[in-house]
Backbone as a printed PyTorch tensor [residue, N CA C, xyz], in Angstrom:
tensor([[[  0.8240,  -1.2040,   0.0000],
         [  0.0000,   0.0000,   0.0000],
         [  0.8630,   1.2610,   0.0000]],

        [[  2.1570,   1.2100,   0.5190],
         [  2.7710,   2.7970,   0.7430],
         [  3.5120,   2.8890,  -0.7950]],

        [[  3.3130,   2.4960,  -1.6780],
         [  3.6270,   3.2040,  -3.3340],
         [  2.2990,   3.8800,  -3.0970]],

        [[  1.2690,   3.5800,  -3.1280],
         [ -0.1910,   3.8630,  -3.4890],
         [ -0.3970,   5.2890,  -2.5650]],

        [[ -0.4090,   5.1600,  -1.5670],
         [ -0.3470,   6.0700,  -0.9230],
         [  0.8720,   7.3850,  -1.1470]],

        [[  1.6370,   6.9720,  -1.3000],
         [  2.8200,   8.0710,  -1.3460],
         [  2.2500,   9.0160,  -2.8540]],

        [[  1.8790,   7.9660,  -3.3090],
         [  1.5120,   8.6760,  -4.5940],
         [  0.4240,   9.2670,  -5.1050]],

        [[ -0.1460,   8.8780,  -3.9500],
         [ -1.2590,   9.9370,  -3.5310],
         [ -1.4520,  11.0400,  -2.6790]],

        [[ -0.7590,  10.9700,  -1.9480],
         [ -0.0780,  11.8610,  -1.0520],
         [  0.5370,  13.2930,  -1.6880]],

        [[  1.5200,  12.9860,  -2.5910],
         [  2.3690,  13.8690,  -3.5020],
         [  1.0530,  14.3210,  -4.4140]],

        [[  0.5450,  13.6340,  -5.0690],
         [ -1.0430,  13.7110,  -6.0770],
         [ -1.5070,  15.4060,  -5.1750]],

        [[ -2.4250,  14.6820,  -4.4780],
         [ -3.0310,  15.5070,  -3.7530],
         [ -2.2570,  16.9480,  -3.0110]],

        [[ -1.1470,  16.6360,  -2.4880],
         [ -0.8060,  17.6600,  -1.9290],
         [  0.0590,  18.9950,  -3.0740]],

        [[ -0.0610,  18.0470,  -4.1600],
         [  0.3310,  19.2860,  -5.4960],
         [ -0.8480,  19.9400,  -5.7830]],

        [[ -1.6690,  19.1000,  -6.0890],
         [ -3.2760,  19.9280,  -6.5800],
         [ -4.2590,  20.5130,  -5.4060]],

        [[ -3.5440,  20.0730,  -4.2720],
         [ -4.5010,  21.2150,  -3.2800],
         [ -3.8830,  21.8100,  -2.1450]],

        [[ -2.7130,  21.9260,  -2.3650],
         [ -2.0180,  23.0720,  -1.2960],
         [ -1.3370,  24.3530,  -2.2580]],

        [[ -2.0420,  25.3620,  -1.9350],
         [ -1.4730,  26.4450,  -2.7380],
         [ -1.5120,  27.5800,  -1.5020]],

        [[ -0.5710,  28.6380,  -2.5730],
         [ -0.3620,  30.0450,  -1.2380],
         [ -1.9430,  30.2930,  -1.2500]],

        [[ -1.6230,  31.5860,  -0.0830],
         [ -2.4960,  32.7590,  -0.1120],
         [ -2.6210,  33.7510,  -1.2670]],

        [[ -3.1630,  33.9450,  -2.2060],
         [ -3.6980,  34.8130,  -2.8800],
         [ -2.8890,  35.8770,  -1.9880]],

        [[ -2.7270,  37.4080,  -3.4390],
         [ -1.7640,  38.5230,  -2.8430],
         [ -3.2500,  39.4330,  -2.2610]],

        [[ -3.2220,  39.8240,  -1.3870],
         [ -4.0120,  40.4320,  -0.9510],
         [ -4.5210,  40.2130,  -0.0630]],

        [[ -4.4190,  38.7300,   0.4770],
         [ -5.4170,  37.9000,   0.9630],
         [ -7.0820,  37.7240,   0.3320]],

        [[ -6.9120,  37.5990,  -1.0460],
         [ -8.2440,  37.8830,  -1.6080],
         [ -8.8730,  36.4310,  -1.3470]],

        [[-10.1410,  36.1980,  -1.5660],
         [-10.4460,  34.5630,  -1.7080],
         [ -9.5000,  33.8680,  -2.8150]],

        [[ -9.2980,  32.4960,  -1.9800],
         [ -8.8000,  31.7640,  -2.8640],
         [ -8.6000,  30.3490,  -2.0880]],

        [[ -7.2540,  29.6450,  -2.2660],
         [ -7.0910,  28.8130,  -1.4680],
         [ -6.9200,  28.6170,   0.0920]],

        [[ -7.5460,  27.5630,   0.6190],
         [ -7.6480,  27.2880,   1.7210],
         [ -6.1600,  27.5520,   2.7710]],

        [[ -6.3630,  28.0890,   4.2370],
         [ -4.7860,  28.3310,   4.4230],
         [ -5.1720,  27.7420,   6.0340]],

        [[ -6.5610,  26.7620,   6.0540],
         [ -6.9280,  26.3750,   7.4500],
         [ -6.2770,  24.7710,   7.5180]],

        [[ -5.1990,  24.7920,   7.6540],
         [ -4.4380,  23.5010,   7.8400],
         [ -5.7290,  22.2930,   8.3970]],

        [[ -6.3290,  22.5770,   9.3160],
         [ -7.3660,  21.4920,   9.8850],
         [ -8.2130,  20.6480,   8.3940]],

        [[ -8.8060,  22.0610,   7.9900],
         [ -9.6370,  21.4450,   6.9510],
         [ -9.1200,  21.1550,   5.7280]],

        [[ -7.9960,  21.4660,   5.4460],
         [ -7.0040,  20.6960,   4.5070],
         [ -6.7200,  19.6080,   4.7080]],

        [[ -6.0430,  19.1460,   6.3020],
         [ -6.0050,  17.7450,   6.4960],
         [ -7.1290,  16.5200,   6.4880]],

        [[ -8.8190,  17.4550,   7.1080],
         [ -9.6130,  16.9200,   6.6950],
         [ -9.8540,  16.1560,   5.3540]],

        [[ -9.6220,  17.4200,   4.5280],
         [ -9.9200,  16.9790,   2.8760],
         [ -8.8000,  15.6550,   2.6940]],

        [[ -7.6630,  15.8000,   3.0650],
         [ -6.6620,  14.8120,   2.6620],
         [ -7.0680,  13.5320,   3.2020]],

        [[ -7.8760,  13.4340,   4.0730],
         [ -7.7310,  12.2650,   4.8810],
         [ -8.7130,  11.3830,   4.0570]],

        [[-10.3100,  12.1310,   3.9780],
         [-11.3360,  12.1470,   3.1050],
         [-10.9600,  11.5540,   1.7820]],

        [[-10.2690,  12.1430,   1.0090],
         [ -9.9130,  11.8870,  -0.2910],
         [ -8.8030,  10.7370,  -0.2030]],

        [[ -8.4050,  10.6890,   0.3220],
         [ -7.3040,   8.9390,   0.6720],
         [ -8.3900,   7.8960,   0.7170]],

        [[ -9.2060,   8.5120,   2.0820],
         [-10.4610,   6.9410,   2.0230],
         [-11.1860,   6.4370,   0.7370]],

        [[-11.5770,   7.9440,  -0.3120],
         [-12.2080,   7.8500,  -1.1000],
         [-11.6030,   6.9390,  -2.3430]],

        [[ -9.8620,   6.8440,  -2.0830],
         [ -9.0710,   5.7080,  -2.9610],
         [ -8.8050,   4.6080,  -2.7310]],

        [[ -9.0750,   4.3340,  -0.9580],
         [ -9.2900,   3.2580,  -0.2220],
         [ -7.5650,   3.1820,   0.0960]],

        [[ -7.2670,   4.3440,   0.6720],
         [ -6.3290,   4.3300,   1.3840],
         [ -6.3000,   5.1100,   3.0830]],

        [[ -6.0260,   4.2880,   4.1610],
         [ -6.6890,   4.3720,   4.9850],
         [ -5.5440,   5.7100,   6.0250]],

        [[ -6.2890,   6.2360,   6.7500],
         [ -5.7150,   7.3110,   7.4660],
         [ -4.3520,   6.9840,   7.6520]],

        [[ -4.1440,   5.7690,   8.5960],
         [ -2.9710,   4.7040,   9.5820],
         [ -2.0280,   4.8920,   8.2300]],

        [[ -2.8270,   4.7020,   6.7890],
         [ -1.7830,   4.6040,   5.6400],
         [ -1.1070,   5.7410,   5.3680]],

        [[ -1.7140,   6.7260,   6.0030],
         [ -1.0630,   7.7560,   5.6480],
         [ -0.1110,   8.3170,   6.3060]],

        [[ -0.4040,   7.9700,   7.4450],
         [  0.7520,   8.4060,   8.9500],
         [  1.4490,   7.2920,   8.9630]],

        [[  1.7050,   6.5520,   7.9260],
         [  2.6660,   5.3660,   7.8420],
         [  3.4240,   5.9050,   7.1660]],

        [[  3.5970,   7.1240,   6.1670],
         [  4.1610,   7.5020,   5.1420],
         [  4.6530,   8.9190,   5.1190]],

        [[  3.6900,   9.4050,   6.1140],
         [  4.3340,  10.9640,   6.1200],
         [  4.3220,  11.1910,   7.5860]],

        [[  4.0460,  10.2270,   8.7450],
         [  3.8780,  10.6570,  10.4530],
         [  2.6170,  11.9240,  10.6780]],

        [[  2.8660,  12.5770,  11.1680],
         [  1.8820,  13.2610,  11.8130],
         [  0.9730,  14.0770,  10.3780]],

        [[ -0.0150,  13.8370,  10.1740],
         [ -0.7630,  14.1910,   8.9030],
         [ -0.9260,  15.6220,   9.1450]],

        [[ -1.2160,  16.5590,  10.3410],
         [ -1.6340,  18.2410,  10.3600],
         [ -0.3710,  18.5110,  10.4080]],

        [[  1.0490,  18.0400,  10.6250],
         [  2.0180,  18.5320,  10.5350],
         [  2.4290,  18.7090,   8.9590]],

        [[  2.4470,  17.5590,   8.3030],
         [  2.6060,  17.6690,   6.8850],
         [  2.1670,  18.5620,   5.9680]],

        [[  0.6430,  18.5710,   6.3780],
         [ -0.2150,  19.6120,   5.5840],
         [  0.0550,  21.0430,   6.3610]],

        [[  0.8350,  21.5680,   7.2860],
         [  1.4510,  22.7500,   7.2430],
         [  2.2310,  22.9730,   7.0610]],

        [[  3.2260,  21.9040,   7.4410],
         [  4.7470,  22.2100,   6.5560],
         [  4.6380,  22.6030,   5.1740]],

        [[  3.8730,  22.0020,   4.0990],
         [  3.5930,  21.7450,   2.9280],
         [  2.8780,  23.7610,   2.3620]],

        [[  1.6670,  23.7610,   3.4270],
         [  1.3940,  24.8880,   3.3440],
         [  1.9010,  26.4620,   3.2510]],

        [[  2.8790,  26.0080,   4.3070],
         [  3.9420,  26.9370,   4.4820],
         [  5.3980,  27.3570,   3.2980]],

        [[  5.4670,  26.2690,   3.1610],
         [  6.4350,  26.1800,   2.1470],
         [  5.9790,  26.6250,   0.7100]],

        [[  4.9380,  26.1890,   0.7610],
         [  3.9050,  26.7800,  -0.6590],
         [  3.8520,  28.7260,  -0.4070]],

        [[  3.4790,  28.9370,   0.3980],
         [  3.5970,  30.2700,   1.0130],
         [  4.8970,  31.1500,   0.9120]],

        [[  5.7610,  30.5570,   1.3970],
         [  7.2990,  31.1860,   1.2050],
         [  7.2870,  31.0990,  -0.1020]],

        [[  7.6490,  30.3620,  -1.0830],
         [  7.6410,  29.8490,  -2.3020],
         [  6.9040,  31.2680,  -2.8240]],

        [[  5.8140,  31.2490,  -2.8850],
         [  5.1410,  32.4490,  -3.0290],
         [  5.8600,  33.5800,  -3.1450]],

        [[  5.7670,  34.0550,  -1.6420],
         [  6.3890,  35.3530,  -1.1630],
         [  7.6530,  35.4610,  -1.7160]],

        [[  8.6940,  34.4930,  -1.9690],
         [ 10.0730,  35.2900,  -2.9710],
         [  9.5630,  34.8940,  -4.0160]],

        [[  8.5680,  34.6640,  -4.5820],
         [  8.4080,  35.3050,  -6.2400],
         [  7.8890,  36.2180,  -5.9510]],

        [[  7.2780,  36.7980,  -5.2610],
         [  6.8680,  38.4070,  -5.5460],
         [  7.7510,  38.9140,  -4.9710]],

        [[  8.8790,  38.5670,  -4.3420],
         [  9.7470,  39.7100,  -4.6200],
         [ 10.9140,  39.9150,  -5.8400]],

        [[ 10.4700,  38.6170,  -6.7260],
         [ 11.8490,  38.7640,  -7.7580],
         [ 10.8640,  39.5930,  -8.7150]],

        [[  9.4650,  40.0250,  -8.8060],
         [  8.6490,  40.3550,  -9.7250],
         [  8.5760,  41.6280,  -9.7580]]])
């Protein structure tokens, strides 16, 4: 199961962790809880189970803020090379 998962893991956390919008205008989600929600949700929905996931990345709200964050920085020095 941890190919399946990992690769869902990476899947998901490309197509749904993005910065903050400049402004803070609406846009993507920046509530780590309900991000991890969605992640957890959408694993079951491939029939990959939570345990599978904290088998592969450890603490799941840690991941999805590290991830968040980093998406964020990432961000913030492109607008400053712009």
């Amino acid at each position: 199961m941890s190919d399946k998962a990992l690769e869902f893991i990476d899947f998901w956390a490309e197509n749904s962790i993005h910065a903050v919008e400049q402004y803070r205008t609406a846009g993507a989600s920046q509530d780590v809880a309900e991000l991890t929600r969605r992640l957890i949700d959408a694993a079951e929905g491939q029939g990959i189970s939570e345990a599978d996931l904290r088998a592969e990345i450890g603490d799941i709200t840690d991941y999805v803020g590290e991830k968040l964050k980093a998406a964020n920085m990432a961000e913030s020095e492109r607008r400053k090379t712009t």
